[in-house]
Protein backbone atom coordinates (compact mmCIF):
# COMPACT_ATOMS: atom_id res chain seq x y z
CA UNK A 1 0.00 0.00 0.00
CA UNK A 2 1.29 3.40 -0.93
CA UNK A 3 0.38 6.37 1.26
CA UNK A 4 0.41 9.91 -0.15
CA UNK A 5 0.65 13.25 1.64
CA UNK A 6 -1.69 16.12 0.79
CA UNK A 7 1.11 17.69 -1.26
CA UNK A 8 1.63 14.45 -3.22
CA UNK A 9 -2.12 14.12 -3.86
CA UNK A 10 -2.21 17.75 -5.04
CA UNK A 11 0.73 17.14 -7.38
CA UNK A 12 -0.89 13.99 -8.74
CA UNK A 13 -4.10 15.88 -9.59
CA UNK A 14 -2.28 19.11 -10.52
CA UNK A 15 -4.22 21.18 -8.00
CA UNK A 16 -3.41 23.22 -4.90
CA UNK A 17 -3.42 21.36 -1.56
CA UNK A 18 -6.44 23.39 -0.43
CA UNK A 19 -8.33 22.01 -3.44
CA UNK A 20 -7.58 18.49 -2.21
CA UNK A 21 -9.24 19.35 1.12
CA UNK A 22 -12.19 20.95 -0.68
CA UNK A 23 -12.68 17.78 -2.73
CA UNK A 24 -12.56 15.68 0.44
CA UNK A 25 -15.20 17.95 2.01
CA UNK A 26 -17.55 17.62 -0.97
CA UNK A 27 -17.07 13.85 -1.24
CA UNK A 28 -15.11 13.79 -4.49
CA UNK A 29 -12.07 12.31 -2.71
CA UNK A 30 -11.95 9.88 0.23
CA UNK A 31 -11.16 10.99 3.77
CA UNK A 32 -7.50 10.67 4.72
CA UNK A 33 -6.10 8.20 7.21
CA UNK A 34 -4.29 9.93 10.05
CA UNK A 35 -1.01 8.16 10.81
CA UNK A 36 -0.57 10.63 13.69
CA UNK A 37 -2.50 13.67 14.90
CA UNK A 38 -1.22 16.00 12.17
CA UNK A 39 -0.24 13.57 9.44
CA UNK A 40 -3.07 12.83 7.03
CA UNK A 41 -2.34 10.28 4.32
CA UNK A 42 -4.34 8.85 1.45
CA UNK A 43 -4.07 5.33 0.13
CA UNK A 44 -3.27 5.44 -3.55
CA UNK A 45 -5.74 2.60 -4.21
CA UNK A 46 -8.57 4.58 -2.56
CA UNK A 47 -7.77 7.66 -4.65
CA UNK A 48 -7.74 5.60 -7.83
CA UNK A 49 -11.06 4.01 -6.87
CA UNK A 50 -12.59 7.43 -6.25
CA UNK A 51 -11.45 8.67 -9.66
CA UNK A 52 -12.74 5.51 -11.33
CA UNK A 53 -16.12 5.99 -9.63
CA UNK A 54 -16.39 9.50 -11.05
CA UNK A 55 -15.78 8.06 -14.52
CA UNK A 56 -18.55 5.46 -14.16
CA UNK A 57 -22.15 6.23 -14.87
CA UNK A 58 -24.03 7.32 -11.75
CA UNK A 59 -25.92 4.01 -11.55
CA UNK A 60 -22.77 1.90 -12.03
CA UNK A 61 -20.92 3.94 -9.40
CA UNK A 62 -23.77 3.56 -6.93
CA UNK A 63 -23.86 -0.20 -7.45
CA UNK A 64 -20.08 -0.48 -7.06
CA UNK A 65 -20.13 1.49 -3.80
CA UNK A 66 -23.01 -0.59 -2.44
CA UNK A 67 -21.19 -3.83 -3.25
CA UNK A 68 -18.03 -2.57 -1.49
CA UNK A 69 -15.92 -2.39 -4.65
CA UNK A 70 -15.26 1.33 -4.18
CA UNK A 71 -13.93 1.91 -0.65
CA UNK A 72 -14.36 5.63 -0.24
CA UNK A 73 -16.49 7.93 1.81
CA UNK A 74 -16.78 8.00 5.56
CA UNK A 75 -14.86 5.24 7.29
CA UNK A 76 -14.27 4.62 10.94
CA UNK A 77 -10.90 2.86 11.26
CA UNK A 78 -7.75 4.90 11.87
CA UNK A 79 -9.44 8.25 11.43
CA UNK A 80 -8.10 11.23 13.27
CA UNK A 81 -9.88 14.24 14.71
Coordinates of C-alpha atoms in Angstrom, one line a residue:
X1 CA 0.0 0.0 0.0
X2 CA 1.3 3.4 -0.9
X3 CA 0.4 6.4 1.3
X4 CA 0.4 9.9 -0.2
X5 CA 0.7 13.3 1.6
X6 CA -1.7 16.1 0.8
X7 CA 1.1 17.7 -1.3
X8 CA 1.6 14.4 -3.2
X9 CA -2.1 14.1 -3.9
X10 CA -2.2 17.7 -5.0
X11 CA 0.7 17.1 -7.4
X12 CA -0.9 14.0 -8.7
X13 CA -4.1 15.9 -9.6
X14 CA -2.3 19.1 -10.5
X15 CA -4.2 21.2 -8.0
X16 CA -3.4 23.2 -4.9
X17 CA -3.4 21.4 -1.6
X18 CA -6.4 23.4 -0.4
X19 CA -8.3 22.0 -3.4
X20 CA -7.6 18.5 -2.2
X21 CA -9.2 19.3 1.1
X22 CA -12.2 20.9 -0.7
X23 CA -12.7 17.8 -2.7
X24 CA -12.6 15.7 0.4
X25 CA -15.2 17.9 2.0
X26 CA -17.6 17.6 -1.0
X27 CA -17.1 13.9 -1.2
X28 CA -15.1 13.8 -4.5
X29 CA -12.1 12.3 -2.7
X30 CA -11.9 9.9 0.2
X31 CA -11.2 11.0 3.8
X32 CA -7.5 10.7 4.7
X33 CA -6.1 8.2 7.2
X34 CA -4.3 9.9 10.1
X35 CA -1.0 8.2 10.8
X36 CA -0.6 10.6 13.7
X37 CA -2.5 13.7 14.9
X38 CA -1.2 16.0 12.2
X39 CA -0.2 13.6 9.4
X40 CA -3.1 12.8 7.0
X41 CA -2.3 10.3 4.3
X42 CA -4.3 8.8 1.5
X43 CA -4.1 5.3 0.1
X44 CA -3.3 5.4 -3.6
X45 CA -5.7 2.6 -4.2
X46 CA -8.6 4.6 -2.6
X47 CA -7.8 7.7 -4.7
X48 CA -7.7 5.6 -7.8
X49 CA -11.1 4.0 -6.9
X50 CA -12.6 7.4 -6.3
X51 CA -11.4 8.7 -9.7
X52 CA -12.7 5.5 -11.3
X53 CA -16.1 6.0 -9.6
X54 CA -16.4 9.5 -11.0
X55 CA -15.8 8.1 -14.5
X56 CA -18.5 5.5 -14.2
X57 CA -22.2 6.2 -14.9
X58 CA -24.0 7.3 -11.7
X59 CA -25.9 4.0 -11.5
X60 CA -22.8 1.9 -12.0
X61 CA -20.9 3.9 -9.4
X62 CA -23.8 3.6 -6.9
X63 CA -23.9 -0.2 -7.5
X64 CA -20.1 -0.5 -7.1
X65 CA -20.1 1.5 -3.8
X66 CA -23.0 -0.6 -2.4
X67 CA -21.2 -3.8 -3.2
X68 CA -18.0 -2.6 -1.5
X69 CA -15.9 -2.4 -4.6
X70 CA -15.3 1.3 -4.2
X71 CA -13.9 1.9 -0.7
X72 CA -14.4 5.6 -0.2
X73 CA -16.5 7.9 1.8
X74 CA -16.8 8.0 5.6
X75 CA -14.9 5.2 7.3
X76 CA -14.3 4.6 10.9
X77 CA -10.9 2.9 11.3
X78 CA -7.8 4.9 11.9
X79 CA -9.4 8.2 11.4
X80 CA -8.1 11.2 13.3
X81 CA -9.9 14.2 14.7

